[in-house]
């Protein structure tokens, strides 16, 4: 299996069968090569690595994205984290680490995005 296919399968596992087509379309909407790179490199290499489980990798990703203010990717990663078994409380605790090292405004921005994700999940 090549990196793209491995990445596709990894993202399918994390976002669900019902949402993978939308993710593929979203990543390729403006620049199809972006989709290829994200699925190959991020999904096929980074997310497929061993060493830590998907929940832990999700929590690490949330912290990194929140600290950088990357809200589009953060929203997706909140969703994937919960699909990977992270609880709301674990996500809150990860965000407190962000507050300590990157500032409370970074946590606040992340909480606003997380609130959107929780509302969308409740509406489904």
mmCIF file of C-alpha atoms in Angstrom:
data_model
loop_
_atom_site.group_PDB
_atom_site.id
_atom_site.type_symbol
_atom_site.label_atom_id
_atom_site.label_comp_id
_atom_site.label_asym_id
_atom_site.label_seq_id
_atom_site.Cartn_x
_atom_site.Cartn_y
_atom_site.Cartn_z
ATOM 1 C CA UNK A 1 0.000 0.000 0.000
ATOM 2 C CA UNK A 2 1.443 3.410 -0.920
ATOM 3 C CA UNK A 3 1.528 6.420 1.419
ATOM 4 C CA UNK A 4 -1.552 8.048 -0.152
ATOM 5 C CA UNK A 5 -3.694 4.929 0.243
ATOM 6 C CA UNK A 6 -2.400 4.344 3.783
ATOM 7 C CA UNK A 7 -3.256 7.986 4.581
ATOM 8 C CA UNK A 8 -6.695 7.686 3.045
ATOM 9 C CA UNK A 9 -7.422 4.613 5.158
ATOM 10 C CA UNK A 10 -6.088 6.323 8.280
ATOM 11 C CA UNK A 11 -8.251 9.414 7.760
ATOM 12 C CA UNK A 12 -11.257 7.221 6.933
ATOM 13 C CA UNK A 13 -10.758 5.463 10.247
ATOM 14 C CA UNK A 14 -10.511 8.765 12.124
ATOM 15 C CA UNK A 15 -13.311 10.761 10.467
ATOM 16 C CA UNK A 16 -15.613 7.871 9.606
ATOM 17 C CA UNK A 17 -16.933 6.297 6.426
ATOM 18 C CA UNK A 18 -19.730 8.852 6.262
ATOM 19 C CA UNK A 19 -17.355 11.865 6.263
ATOM 20 C CA UNK A 20 -14.303 10.741 4.281
ATOM 21 C CA UNK A 21 -15.662 11.862 0.890
ATOM 22 C CA UNK A 22 -16.298 15.362 2.244
ATOM 23 C CA UNK A 23 -12.763 15.496 3.657
ATOM 24 C CA UNK A 24 -11.250 14.385 0.342
ATOM 25 C CA UNK A 25 -13.249 17.086 -1.458
ATOM 26 C CA UNK A 26 -12.381 19.742 1.125
ATOM 27 C CA UNK A 27 -8.638 19.070 0.962
ATOM 28 C CA UNK A 28 -8.642 19.082 -2.838
ATOM 29 C CA UNK A 29 -11.106 21.909 -3.492
ATOM 30 C CA UNK A 30 -8.592 24.630 -4.267
ATOM 31 C CA UNK A 31 -5.424 22.639 -4.866
ATOM 32 C CA UNK A 32 -5.633 18.897 -5.564
ATOM 33 C CA UNK A 33 -1.911 18.531 -4.874
ATOM 34 C CA UNK A 34 -2.570 19.731 -1.298
ATOM 35 C CA UNK A 35 -4.919 16.770 -0.792
ATOM 36 C CA UNK A 36 -2.293 14.391 -2.163
ATOM 37 C CA UNK A 37 0.378 15.744 0.182
ATOM 38 C CA UNK A 38 -1.859 15.786 3.269
ATOM 39 C CA UNK A 39 -3.095 12.249 2.698
ATOM 40 C CA UNK A 40 0.382 10.929 1.824
ATOM 41 C CA UNK A 41 2.557 12.742 4.347
ATOM 42 C CA UNK A 42 0.266 13.569 7.260
ATOM 43 C CA UNK A 43 -2.038 10.548 7.049
ATOM 44 C CA UNK A 44 0.199 7.975 5.407
ATOM 45 C CA UNK A 45 3.408 8.699 7.268
ATOM 46 C CA UNK A 46 2.782 10.695 10.457
ATOM 47 C CA UNK A 47 -0.577 9.289 11.618
ATOM 48 C CA UNK A 48 0.381 5.742 10.570
ATOM 49 C CA UNK A 49 3.549 5.690 12.679
ATOM 50 C CA UNK A 50 3.784 3.398 15.678
ATOM 51 C CA UNK A 51 5.103 4.288 19.106
ATOM 52 C CA UNK A 52 1.998 5.991 20.490
ATOM 53 C CA UNK A 53 -1.687 5.280 20.037
ATOM 54 C CA UNK A 54 -4.042 7.418 17.972
ATOM 55 C CA UNK A 55 -5.648 9.050 21.005
ATOM 56 C CA UNK A 56 -2.271 10.231 22.301
ATOM 57 C CA UNK A 57 -1.249 11.410 18.825
ATOM 58 C CA UNK A 58 -4.545 13.304 18.597
ATOM 59 C CA UNK A 59 -3.973 15.054 21.912
ATOM 60 C CA UNK A 60 -0.439 16.010 20.808
ATOM 61 C CA UNK A 61 -1.848 17.360 17.549
ATOM 62 C CA UNK A 62 -4.481 19.404 19.364
ATOM 63 C CA UNK A 63 -1.847 21.005 21.579
ATOM 64 C CA UNK A 64 0.413 21.852 18.654
ATOM 65 C CA UNK A 65 -2.376 23.262 16.504
ATOM 66 C CA UNK A 66 -3.906 25.258 19.364
ATOM 67 C CA UNK A 67 -0.537 26.762 20.282
ATOM 68 C CA UNK A 68 -0.080 27.847 16.657
ATOM 69 C CA UNK A 69 -3.638 29.145 16.258
ATOM 70 C CA UNK A 70 -4.363 26.791 13.349
ATOM 71 C CA UNK A 71 -8.132 26.756 13.817
ATOM 72 C CA UNK A 72 -9.184 24.962 10.599
ATOM 73 C CA UNK A 73 -6.937 21.992 11.312
ATOM 74 C CA UNK A 74 -7.761 22.216 15.017
ATOM 75 C CA UNK A 75 -11.468 21.749 14.356
ATOM 76 C CA UNK A 76 -10.805 18.610 12.316
ATOM 77 C CA UNK A 77 -8.416 17.282 14.948
ATOM 78 C CA UNK A 78 -10.927 17.793 17.765
ATOM 79 C CA UNK A 79 -13.333 15.612 15.822
ATOM 80 C CA UNK A 80 -10.671 12.991 15.111
ATOM 81 C CA UNK A 81 -9.512 13.009 18.749
ATOM 82 C CA UNK A 82 -12.970 12.125 19.995
ATOM 83 C CA UNK A 83 -13.265 9.444 17.314
ATOM 84 C CA UNK A 84 -9.877 8.147 18.499
ATOM 85 C CA UNK A 85 -11.192 7.774 22.056
ATOM 86 C CA UNK A 86 -10.258 11.080 23.701
ATOM 87 C CA UNK A 87 -12.831 12.284 26.190
ATOM 88 C CA UNK A 88 -13.959 15.882 26.526
ATOM 89 C CA UNK A 89 -12.142 16.041 29.873
ATOM 90 C CA UNK A 90 -8.891 14.783 28.319
ATOM 91 C CA UNK A 91 -9.154 17.414 25.605
ATOM 92 C CA UNK A 92 -9.721 20.108 28.243
ATOM 93 C CA UNK A 93 -6.638 18.924 30.120
ATOM 94 C CA UNK A 94 -4.560 18.996 26.929
ATOM 95 C CA UNK A 95 -5.739 22.568 26.352
ATOM 96 C CA UNK A 96 -4.633 23.566 29.863
ATOM 97 C CA UNK A 97 -1.119 22.510 28.813
ATOM 98 C CA UNK A 98 -1.496 24.864 25.856
ATOM 99 C CA UNK A 99 -2.534 27.658 28.229
ATOM 100 C CA UNK A 100 0.531 27.117 30.410
ATOM 101 C CA UNK A 101 3.024 27.066 27.535
ATOM 102 C CA UNK A 102 1.388 29.129 24.763
ATOM 103 C CA UNK A 103 -0.923 31.402 26.736
ATOM 104 C CA UNK A 104 -4.509 31.488 27.888
ATOM 105 C CA UNK A 105 -5.651 33.310 24.720
ATOM 106 C CA UNK A 106 -4.527 30.268 22.711
ATOM 107 C CA UNK A 107 -6.611 28.022 24.956
ATOM 108 C CA UNK A 108 -9.571 30.363 24.687
ATOM 109 C CA UNK A 109 -9.448 30.365 20.878
ATOM 110 C CA UNK A 110 -9.228 26.561 20.936
ATOM 111 C CA UNK A 111 -12.184 26.308 23.330
ATOM 112 C CA UNK A 112 -14.293 28.422 20.971
ATOM 113 C CA UNK A 113 -13.469 25.995 18.133
ATOM 114 C CA UNK A 114 -14.109 22.994 20.391
ATOM 115 C CA UNK A 115 -17.498 24.432 21.335
ATOM 116 C CA UNK A 116 -18.387 24.510 17.608
ATOM 117 C CA UNK A 117 -17.357 20.870 17.221
ATOM 118 C CA UNK A 118 -19.405 19.790 20.233
ATOM 119 C CA UNK A 119 -22.467 21.682 18.945
ATOM 120 C CA UNK A 120 -22.127 20.090 15.502
ATOM 121 C CA UNK A 121 -21.817 16.636 17.033
ATOM 122 C CA UNK A 122 -24.889 17.217 19.196
ATOM 123 C CA UNK A 123 -26.881 18.303 16.112
ATOM 124 C CA UNK A 124 -26.082 15.069 14.237
#
